[in-house]
């Protein structure tokens, strides 16, 4: 309750709401916010300090100035309170006037978007440059050959993988996932995808029959990860490749909500389980997620000799 009351108190201020609406669109410096809102610099700085202390914004040094932005990993209560406040205030005439004032300021100072986001593009929204579209582009460049996706889920990725595969076998023990995946693939007219209801611990595939095996955020769900990785080695053809994306070991209780059986994995365990068929898997820890509790993924590739 104190977190909720504190969040509502923080947002019960017209200037802070106007600042947040501007920062929702793009990161801005104190000088820019001062010019756009036509308020004193000390007042703007004071409000930003309160938003920063609460964890709703943070600032990044840029030369002698600081650029403020909304945090992706703001405390959940505050994020929800801001989402509600944003919706309630978005049609206020002052918010539209501030946006027009920002556009006039941009035109007057001759700043363009490209120069402004240089060095920050990985955090910025650019129309069409979504992780989804980038994943499609990279998958299209891949050649997976005879490919099997273990823990394929509902086929959200099948469309992306099928075009880069000779044939794609999607395996999952959940009848609901299999049904959803089948209908998704038939609607998309994907003729080279087969769906099989089975567990990764006992793959219904012949020895050495696959060029690529994918395990994309499914190993944390299985009962016996060691058995699944042994099966991957059995079904891979010589020079075939396993691509594994899973969570690094963690202690976040939140994982239980998603039905995980394992709290991520240690590098040493993954290496030991792969040892019978791959002496040197390549293992990379990806950056922690922006949103709390900041799960971290491991990307592992293992080649069959
Ligand atoms: C988070 S989903 C991942 C789906 C898909 N790979 C994706 O990235 O869109 C995890 C999947 O693992 C499946 N799973 C659970 N136990 C499994 C097992 N023993 N073998 C293979 N898959 C399993 C679940 O049914 C679920 O569909």
mmCIF file of C-alpha atoms and ligand atoms in Angstrom:
data_model
loop_
_atom_site.group_PDB
_atom_site.id
_atom_site.type_symbol
_atom_site.label_atom_id
_atom_site.label_comp_id
_atom_site.label_asym_id
_atom_site.label_seq_id
_atom_site.Cartn_x
_atom_site.Cartn_y
_atom_site.Cartn_z
ATOM 1 C CA UNK A 1 0.000 0.000 0.000
ATOM 2 C CA UNK A 2 2.756 2.575 0.787
ATOM 3 C CA UNK A 3 4.212 1.975 -2.713
ATOM 4 C CA UNK A 4 0.815 2.609 -4.296
ATOM 5 C CA UNK A 5 0.153 5.822 -2.319
ATOM 6 C CA UNK A 6 3.703 7.056 -3.029
ATOM 7 C CA UNK A 7 3.295 6.422 -6.771
ATOM 8 C CA UNK A 8 -0.026 8.285 -6.891
ATOM 9 C CA UNK A 9 1.456 11.232 -4.933
ATOM 10 C CA UNK A 10 4.403 11.404 -7.346
ATOM 11 C CA UNK A 11 2.096 11.532 -10.358
ATOM 12 C CA UNK A 12 -0.385 14.013 -8.822
ATOM 13 C CA UNK A 13 1.487 16.971 -10.292
ATOM 14 C CA UNK A 14 0.781 18.671 -13.608
ATOM 15 C CA UNK A 15 4.421 19.506 -14.447
ATOM 16 C CA UNK A 16 5.600 15.966 -13.754
ATOM 17 C CA UNK A 17 2.824 14.570 -15.949
ATOM 18 C CA UNK A 18 3.819 16.948 -18.778
ATOM 19 C CA UNK A 19 7.488 15.916 -18.388
ATOM 20 C CA UNK A 20 6.589 12.230 -18.503
ATOM 21 C CA UNK A 21 4.484 12.629 -21.630
ATOM 22 C CA UNK A 22 7.428 14.301 -23.388
ATOM 23 C CA UNK A 23 9.926 11.685 -22.189
ATOM 24 C CA UNK A 24 7.567 8.906 -23.247
ATOM 25 C CA UNK A 25 8.287 9.911 -26.844
ATOM 26 C CA UNK A 26 12.021 10.513 -26.629
ATOM 27 C CA UNK A 27 14.857 11.198 -24.183
ATOM 28 C CA UNK A 28 15.440 14.916 -23.565
ATOM 29 C CA UNK A 29 17.891 17.157 -21.714
ATOM 30 C CA UNK A 30 16.982 19.660 -18.993
ATOM 31 C CA UNK A 31 17.727 22.508 -21.443
ATOM 32 C CA UNK A 32 15.332 21.037 -24.025
ATOM 33 C CA UNK A 33 12.612 20.417 -21.443
ATOM 34 C CA UNK A 34 13.049 23.955 -20.081
ATOM 35 C CA UNK A 35 12.670 25.450 -23.574
ATOM 36 C CA UNK A 36 9.679 23.287 -24.473
ATOM 37 C CA UNK A 37 7.727 23.719 -21.224
ATOM 38 C CA UNK A 38 8.755 27.366 -20.804
ATOM 39 C CA UNK A 39 9.404 26.868 -17.084
ATOM 40 C CA UNK A 40 12.435 27.670 -14.931
ATOM 41 C CA UNK A 41 15.397 25.302 -15.076
ATOM 42 C CA UNK A 42 15.495 24.771 -11.303
ATOM 43 C CA UNK A 43 11.822 23.797 -11.258
ATOM 44 C CA UNK A 44 12.346 21.264 -14.095
ATOM 45 C CA UNK A 45 15.470 19.869 -12.408
ATOM 46 C CA UNK A 46 13.607 19.486 -9.108
ATOM 47 C CA UNK A 47 10.772 17.523 -10.706
ATOM 48 C CA UNK A 48 13.219 15.327 -12.653
ATOM 49 C CA UNK A 49 15.131 14.600 -9.441
ATOM 50 C CA UNK A 50 11.905 13.355 -7.804
ATOM 51 C CA UNK A 51 11.060 11.148 -10.815
ATOM 52 C CA UNK A 52 14.613 9.811 -10.848
ATOM 53 C CA UNK A 53 14.659 9.093 -7.112
ATOM 54 C CA UNK A 54 11.423 7.118 -7.478
ATOM 55 C CA UNK A 55 12.975 5.053 -10.291
ATOM 56 C CA UNK A 56 10.658 6.176 -13.101
ATOM 57 C CA UNK A 57 13.335 8.013 -15.119
ATOM 58 C CA UNK A 58 17.099 7.903 -15.339
ATOM 59 C CA UNK A 59 19.678 10.088 -17.008
ATOM 60 C CA UNK A 60 22.651 9.410 -19.227
ATOM 61 C CA UNK A 61 25.565 11.859 -19.395
ATOM 62 C CA UNK A 62 25.957 13.394 -22.831
ATOM 63 C CA UNK A 63 28.924 15.755 -22.887
ATOM 64 C CA UNK A 64 28.250 18.307 -20.158
ATOM 65 C CA UNK A 65 24.461 17.712 -20.299
ATOM 66 C CA UNK A 66 22.292 14.849 -19.044
ATOM 67 C CA UNK A 67 19.608 13.249 -21.177
ATOM 68 C CA UNK A 68 16.589 11.917 -19.251
ATOM 69 C CA UNK A 69 14.541 8.912 -20.307
ATOM 70 C CA UNK A 70 11.808 6.678 -18.896
ATOM 71 C CA UNK A 71 13.152 3.510 -17.308
ATOM 72 C CA UNK A 72 12.083 0.161 -18.798
ATOM 73 C CA UNK A 73 12.690 -1.439 -15.408
ATOM 74 C CA UNK A 74 10.739 1.018 -13.218
ATOM 75 C CA UNK A 75 9.115 -0.549 -10.095
ATOM 76 C CA UNK A 76 5.938 -2.345 -11.146
ATOM 77 C CA UNK A 77 3.493 -0.273 -9.029
ATOM 78 C CA UNK A 78 4.921 2.935 -10.452
ATOM 79 C CA UNK A 79 4.837 1.605 -14.017
ATOM 80 C CA UNK A 80 1.169 0.661 -13.642
ATOM 81 C CA UNK A 81 0.308 4.008 -11.997
ATOM 82 C CA UNK A 82 2.016 5.893 -14.844
ATOM 83 C CA UNK A 83 0.214 3.760 -17.477
ATOM 84 C CA UNK A 84 -3.127 4.723 -15.906
ATOM 85 C CA UNK A 85 -2.182 8.402 -15.482
ATOM 86 C CA UNK A 86 -0.935 8.548 -19.089
ATOM 87 C CA UNK A 87 -4.228 7.235 -20.382
ATOM 88 C CA UNK A 88 -6.255 9.646 -18.253
ATOM 89 C CA UNK A 89 -4.198 12.691 -19.259
ATOM 90 C CA UNK A 90 -3.278 11.977 -22.880
ATOM 91 C CA UNK A 91 -6.110 14.052 -24.366
ATOM 92 C CA UNK A 92 -5.382 17.083 -22.198
ATOM 93 C CA UNK A 93 -4.791 20.129 -24.463
ATOM 94 C CA UNK A 94 -1.563 20.928 -22.544
ATOM 95 C CA UNK A 95 -0.038 17.600 -23.651
ATOM 96 C CA UNK A 96 -0.726 18.273 -27.344
ATOM 97 C CA UNK A 97 0.586 21.825 -26.975
ATOM 98 C CA UNK A 98 3.841 20.504 -25.441
ATOM 99 C CA UNK A 99 4.339 18.128 -28.389
ATOM 100 C CA UNK A 100 3.879 20.982 -30.866
ATOM 101 C CA UNK A 101 6.250 23.120 -28.809
ATOM 102 C CA UNK A 102 8.863 20.312 -28.965
ATOM 103 C CA UNK A 103 8.505 20.082 -32.752
ATOM 104 C CA UNK A 104 8.980 23.857 -33.069
ATOM 105 C CA UNK A 105 12.050 23.654 -30.825
ATOM 106 C CA UNK A 106 13.520 20.864 -32.976
ATOM 107 C CA UNK A 107 12.940 22.830 -36.169
ATOM 108 C CA UNK A 108 14.462 25.983 -34.653
ATOM 109 C CA UNK A 109 17.609 24.227 -33.395
ATOM 110 C CA UNK A 110 18.015 22.120 -36.555
ATOM 111 C CA UNK A 111 18.476 18.851 -34.602
ATOM 112 C CA UNK A 112 17.579 15.760 -36.556
ATOM 113 C CA UNK A 113 16.575 12.376 -35.122
ATOM 114 C CA UNK A 114 19.511 10.454 -36.620
ATOM 115 C CA UNK A 115 22.171 12.641 -35.010
ATOM 116 C CA UNK A 116 20.293 12.646 -31.713
ATOM 117 C CA UNK A 117 20.080 8.855 -31.312
ATOM 118 C CA UNK A 118 23.643 8.072 -32.454
ATOM 119 C CA UNK A 119 25.135 5.773 -29.798
ATOM 120 C CA UNK A 120 21.672 5.065 -28.319
ATOM 121 C CA UNK A 121 19.985 3.283 -31.239
ATOM 122 C CA UNK A 122 19.852 -0.015 -29.322
ATOM 123 C CA UNK A 123 17.390 1.611 -26.862
ATOM 124 C CA UNK A 124 15.445 3.812 -29.249
ATOM 125 C CA UNK A 125 12.276 3.080 -31.131
ATOM 126 C CA UNK A 126 12.648 3.452 -34.902
ATOM 127 C CA UNK A 127 9.562 2.598 -36.975
ATOM 128 C CA UNK A 128 9.846 -0.956 -38.331
ATOM 129 C CA UNK A 129 13.106 -1.686 -36.499
ATOM 130 C CA UNK A 130 11.546 -4.103 -34.028
ATOM 131 C CA UNK A 131 13.246 -7.195 -32.585
ATOM 132 C CA UNK A 132 10.578 -9.204 -34.393
ATOM 133 C CA UNK A 133 11.452 -7.793 -37.819
ATOM 134 C CA UNK A 134 15.199 -8.123 -37.144
ATOM 135 C CA UNK A 135 14.688 -11.782 -36.113
ATOM 136 C CA UNK A 136 12.869 -12.402 -39.420
ATOM 137 C CA UNK A 137 15.765 -10.853 -41.332
ATOM 138 C CA UNK A 138 18.420 -12.950 -39.566
ATOM 139 C CA UNK A 139 16.384 -16.186 -39.813
ATOM 140 C CA UNK A 140 15.980 -15.609 -43.574
ATOM 141 C CA UNK A 141 19.778 -15.475 -43.877
ATOM 142 C CA UNK A 142 20.115 -18.850 -42.098
ATOM 143 C CA UNK A 143 20.220 -22.339 -43.639
ATOM 144 C CA UNK A 144 18.842 -24.818 -41.147
ATOM 145 C CA UNK A 145 18.451 -27.797 -43.539
ATOM 146 C CA UNK A 146 16.505 -30.593 -41.808
ATOM 147 C CA UNK A 147 15.522 -28.779 -38.666
ATOM 148 C CA UNK A 148 13.731 -29.784 -35.489
ATOM 149 C CA UNK A 149 12.398 -27.334 -32.891
ATOM 150 C CA UNK A 150 12.064 -28.930 -29.429
ATOM 151 C CA UNK A 151 9.501 -27.228 -27.199
ATOM 152 C CA UNK A 152 8.230 -25.409 -30.271
ATOM 153 C CA UNK A 153 5.244 -23.915 -28.436
ATOM 154 C CA UNK A 154 2.400 -22.625 -30.577
ATOM 155 C CA UNK A 155 4.365 -22.013 -33.771
ATOM 156 C CA UNK A 156 5.033 -18.327 -33.120
ATOM 157 C CA UNK A 157 8.530 -18.930 -34.500
ATOM 158 C CA UNK A 158 7.674 -21.615 -37.074
ATOM 159 C CA UNK A 159 6.886 -19.128 -39.840
ATOM 160 C CA UNK A 160 10.238 -17.523 -39.301
ATOM 161 C CA UNK A 161 12.151 -20.845 -39.260
ATOM 162 C CA UNK A 162 10.281 -22.782 -41.951
ATOM 163 C CA UNK A 163 11.445 -20.608 -44.843
ATOM 164 C CA UNK A 164 15.090 -21.191 -43.848
ATOM 165 C CA UNK A 165 14.630 -24.989 -43.421
ATOM 166 C CA UNK A 166 14.322 -27.871 -45.888
ATOM 167 C CA UNK A 167 11.766 -29.290 -43.489
ATOM 168 C CA UNK A 168 10.858 -28.297 -39.964
ATOM 169 C CA UNK A 169 9.675 -30.733 -37.285
ATOM 170 C CA UNK A 170 8.007 -28.998 -34.353
ATOM 171 C CA UNK A 171 7.926 -31.064 -31.157
ATOM 172 C CA UNK A 172 6.050 -30.207 -27.975
ATOM 173 C CA UNK A 173 4.370 -32.300 -25.237
ATOM 174 C CA UNK A 174 1.423 -29.898 -24.860
ATOM 175 C CA UNK A 175 -1.655 -30.916 -26.928
ATOM 176 C CA UNK A 176 -2.906 -27.296 -26.744
ATOM 177 C CA UNK A 177 0.362 -25.928 -28.139
ATOM 178 C CA UNK A 178 0.410 -28.567 -30.901
ATOM 179 C CA UNK A 179 -3.172 -27.771 -31.951
ATOM 180 C CA UNK A 180 -2.477 -24.022 -31.994
ATOM 181 C CA UNK A 181 0.783 -24.537 -33.911
ATOM 182 C CA UNK A 182 -0.839 -26.785 -36.517
ATOM 183 C CA UNK A 183 -3.620 -24.316 -37.204
ATOM 184 C CA UNK A 184 -1.206 -21.356 -37.322
ATOM 185 C CA UNK A 185 0.999 -23.156 -39.875
ATOM 186 C CA UNK A 186 -1.894 -24.322 -42.036
ATOM 187 C CA UNK A 187 -3.348 -20.790 -42.093
ATOM 188 C CA UNK A 188 0.073 -19.467 -43.168
ATOM 189 C CA UNK A 189 0.277 -22.184 -45.876
ATOM 190 C CA UNK A 190 3.564 -23.603 -44.522
ATOM 191 C CA UNK A 191 3.828 -26.938 -46.314
ATOM 192 C CA UNK A 192 7.187 -28.100 -44.910
ATOM 193 C CA UNK A 193 6.253 -28.140 -41.201
ATOM 194 C CA UNK A 194 5.287 -31.286 -39.248
ATOM 195 C CA UNK A 195 3.917 -31.172 -35.693
ATOM 196 C CA UNK A 196 4.527 -34.045 -33.247
ATOM 197 C CA UNK A 197 3.244 -34.314 -29.675
ATOM 198 C CA UNK A 198 6.225 -35.637 -27.691
ATOM 199 C CA UNK A 199 8.701 -34.747 -24.951
ATOM 200 C CA UNK A 200 12.286 -33.704 -25.652
ATOM 201 C CA UNK A 201 13.560 -36.495 -23.391
ATOM 202 C CA UNK A 202 12.370 -39.115 -25.935
ATOM 203 C CA UNK A 203 12.509 -37.620 -29.415
ATOM 204 C CA UNK A 204 10.519 -39.577 -32.015
ATOM 205 C CA UNK A 205 13.267 -38.977 -34.598
ATOM 206 C CA UNK A 206 15.861 -41.266 -36.191
ATOM 207 C CA UNK A 207 19.550 -41.130 -35.263
ATOM 208 C CA UNK A 208 21.575 -38.574 -37.292
ATOM 209 C CA UNK A 209 18.452 -37.298 -39.083
ATOM 210 C CA UNK A 210 18.698 -33.521 -38.350
ATOM 211 C CA UNK A 211 21.044 -30.761 -39.488
ATOM 212 C CA UNK A 212 19.826 -28.279 -36.886
ATOM 213 C CA UNK A 213 18.194 -28.753 -33.491
ATOM 214 C CA UNK A 214 16.630 -25.746 -31.791
ATOM 215 C CA UNK A 215 15.810 -25.430 -28.082
ATOM 216 C CA UNK A 216 14.482 -21.910 -27.658
ATOM 217 C CA UNK A 217 13.560 -21.048 -24.060
ATOM 218 C CA UNK A 218 12.163 -24.532 -23.472
ATOM 219 C CA UNK A 219 14.947 -26.346 -21.538
ATOM 220 C CA UNK A 220 13.850 -24.695 -18.254
ATOM 221 C CA UNK A 221 10.439 -26.441 -18.707
ATOM 222 C CA UNK A 222 11.633 -30.020 -19.163
ATOM 223 C CA UNK A 223 11.848 -32.602 -16.411
ATOM 224 C CA UNK A 224 15.241 -34.030 -17.344
ATOM 225 C CA UNK A 225 17.453 -31.500 -19.181
ATOM 226 C CA UNK A 226 20.401 -33.887 -19.321
ATOM 227 C CA UNK A 227 18.284 -36.441 -21.223
ATOM 228 C CA UNK A 228 17.070 -33.779 -23.670
ATOM 229 C CA UNK A 229 20.631 -32.686 -24.473
ATOM 230 C CA UNK A 230 21.682 -36.322 -24.939
ATOM 231 C CA UNK A 231 18.780 -36.784 -27.379
ATOM 232 C CA UNK A 232 19.881 -33.673 -29.293
ATOM 233 C CA UNK A 233 23.271 -35.321 -29.875
ATOM 234 C CA UNK A 234 21.642 -38.577 -30.993
ATOM 235 C CA UNK A 235 19.400 -36.999 -33.650
ATOM 236 C CA UNK A 236 22.003 -34.563 -35.020
ATOM 237 C CA UNK A 237 23.760 -35.625 -38.223
ATOM 238 C CA UNK A 238 27.578 -35.262 -38.497
ATOM 239 C CA UNK A 239 28.421 -31.506 -38.588
ATOM 240 C CA UNK A 240 24.882 -30.714 -37.425
ATOM 241 C CA UNK A 241 24.327 -27.922 -34.894
ATOM 242 C CA UNK A 242 22.359 -27.428 -31.679
ATOM 243 C CA UNK A 243 21.205 -23.878 -30.998
ATOM 244 C CA UNK A 244 20.129 -23.512 -27.369
ATOM 245 C CA UNK A 245 18.636 -20.407 -25.803
ATOM 246 C CA UNK A 246 17.808 -20.765 -22.128
ATOM 247 C CA UNK A 247 17.999 -18.892 -18.834
ATOM 248 C CA UNK A 248 21.137 -18.538 -16.763
ATOM 249 C CA UNK A 249 20.856 -19.711 -13.150
ATOM 250 C CA UNK A 250 18.760 -17.271 -11.092
ATOM 251 C CA UNK A 251 16.776 -17.024 -7.864
ATOM 252 C CA UNK A 252 13.673 -15.220 -9.122
ATOM 253 C CA UNK A 253 10.465 -16.744 -7.706
ATOM 254 C CA UNK A 254 8.602 -15.202 -10.659
ATOM 255 C CA UNK A 255 9.771 -18.099 -12.886
ATOM 256 C CA UNK A 256 7.256 -20.426 -11.167
ATOM 257 C CA UNK A 257 4.389 -18.359 -12.614
ATOM 258 C CA UNK A 258 5.490 -19.476 -16.103
ATOM 259 C CA UNK A 259 5.664 -23.155 -15.183
ATOM 260 C CA UNK A 260 9.471 -23.447 -15.170
ATOM 261 C CA UNK A 261 10.861 -26.595 -13.546
ATOM 262 C CA UNK A 262 14.408 -25.204 -13.348
ATOM 263 C CA UNK A 263 15.731 -21.857 -12.136
ATOM 264 C CA UNK A 264 17.994 -21.515 -15.146
ATOM 265 C CA UNK A 265 21.247 -23.391 -15.630
ATOM 266 C CA UNK A 266 24.925 -23.174 -14.770
ATOM 267 C CA UNK A 267 27.481 -23.089 -17.581
ATOM 268 C CA UNK A 268 29.346 -26.002 -15.987
ATOM 269 C CA UNK A 269 26.240 -28.233 -15.960
ATOM 270 C CA UNK A 270 25.372 -27.456 -19.588
ATOM 271 C CA UNK A 271 28.948 -28.210 -20.647
ATOM 272 C CA UNK A 272 28.995 -31.483 -18.661
ATOM 273 C CA UNK A 273 25.676 -32.660 -20.175
ATOM 274 C CA UNK A 274 26.899 -31.931 -23.702
ATOM 275 C CA UNK A 275 30.315 -33.533 -23.200
ATOM 276 C CA UNK A 276 29.335 -37.015 -24.497
ATOM 277 C CA UNK A 277 28.951 -35.596 -28.030
ATOM 278 C CA UNK A 278 30.414 -32.049 -28.044
ATOM 279 C CA UNK A 279 33.698 -31.218 -26.329
ATOM 280 C CA UNK A 280 33.589 -27.448 -26.828
ATOM 281 C CA UNK A 281 30.184 -25.776 -26.959
ATOM 282 C CA UNK A 282 30.239 -21.970 -27.401
ATOM 283 C CA UNK A 283 28.418 -20.186 -24.637
ATOM 284 C CA UNK A 284 27.504 -16.505 -24.397
ATOM 285 C CA UNK A 285 25.620 -14.730 -21.591
ATOM 286 C CA UNK A 286 23.259 -12.192 -23.149
ATOM 287 C CA UNK A 287 22.636 -8.831 -21.421
ATOM 288 C CA UNK A 288 20.017 -8.979 -18.606
ATOM 289 C CA UNK A 289 16.483 -8.055 -19.651
ATOM 290 C CA UNK A 290 15.454 -4.435 -19.153
ATOM 291 C CA UNK A 291 12.319 -5.326 -17.171
ATOM 292 C CA UNK A 292 12.450 -6.605 -13.624
ATOM 293 C CA UNK A 293 13.454 -9.129 -12.350
ATOM 294 C CA UNK A 294 15.993 -8.948 -15.169
ATOM 295 C CA UNK A 295 16.240 -12.566 -16.327
ATOM 296 C CA UNK A 296 19.422 -13.297 -18.239
ATOM 297 C CA UNK A 297 19.685 -15.706 -21.162
ATOM 298 C CA UNK A 298 22.461 -18.023 -22.259
ATOM 299 C CA UNK A 299 22.991 -18.597 -25.971
ATOM 300 C CA UNK A 300 24.802 -21.856 -26.613
ATOM 301 C CA UNK A 301 25.836 -23.475 -29.877
ATOM 302 C CA UNK A 302 27.180 -27.023 -30.012
ATOM 303 C CA UNK A 303 28.439 -28.720 -33.197
ATOM 304 C CA UNK A 304 28.381 -32.465 -33.776
ATOM 305 C CA UNK A 305 31.801 -33.697 -34.977
HETATM 306 C C1 LIG B 1 8.130 -20.688 -23.422
HETATM 307 S S1 LIG B 1 7.593 -21.988 -24.436
HETATM 308 C C2 LIG B 1 8.746 -21.739 -25.761
HETATM 309 C C3 LIG B 1 8.091 -21.903 -27.089
HETATM 310 C C4 LIG B 1 8.960 -21.607 -28.303
HETATM 311 N N1 LIG B 1 10.238 -22.281 -28.285
HETATM 312 C C5 LIG B 1 9.152 -20.130 -28.505
HETATM 313 O O1 LIG B 1 10.229 -19.616 -28.219
HETATM 314 O O2 LIG B 1 8.199 -19.474 -28.973
HETATM 315 C C6 LIG B 1 8.188 -23.460 -23.669
HETATM 316 C C7 LIG B 1 7.645 -24.735 -24.303
HETATM 317 O O3 LIG B 1 8.335 -25.870 -23.750
HETATM 318 C C8 LIG B 1 7.422 -26.947 -23.797
HETATM 319 N N2 LIG B 1 7.886 -28.091 -22.965
HETATM 320 C C9 LIG B 1 7.553 -28.403 -21.696
HETATM 321 N N3 LIG B 1 8.100 -29.578 -21.333
HETATM 322 C C10 LIG B 1 8.792 -30.034 -22.399
HETATM 323 C C11 LIG B 1 9.558 -31.225 -22.646
HETATM 324 N N4 LIG B 1 9.732 -32.161 -21.719
HETATM 325 N N5 LIG B 1 10.104 -31.355 -23.863
HETATM 326 C C12 LIG B 1 9.961 -30.424 -24.824
HETATM 327 N N6 LIG B 1 9.237 -29.287 -24.645
HETATM 328 C C13 LIG B 1 8.665 -29.091 -23.446
HETATM 329 C C14 LIG B 1 6.133 -26.318 -23.307
HETATM 330 O O4 LIG B 1 5.006 -27.111 -23.636
HETATM 331 C C15 LIG B 1 6.173 -24.962 -24.040
HETATM 332 O O5 LIG B 1 5.464 -25.031 -25.257
#
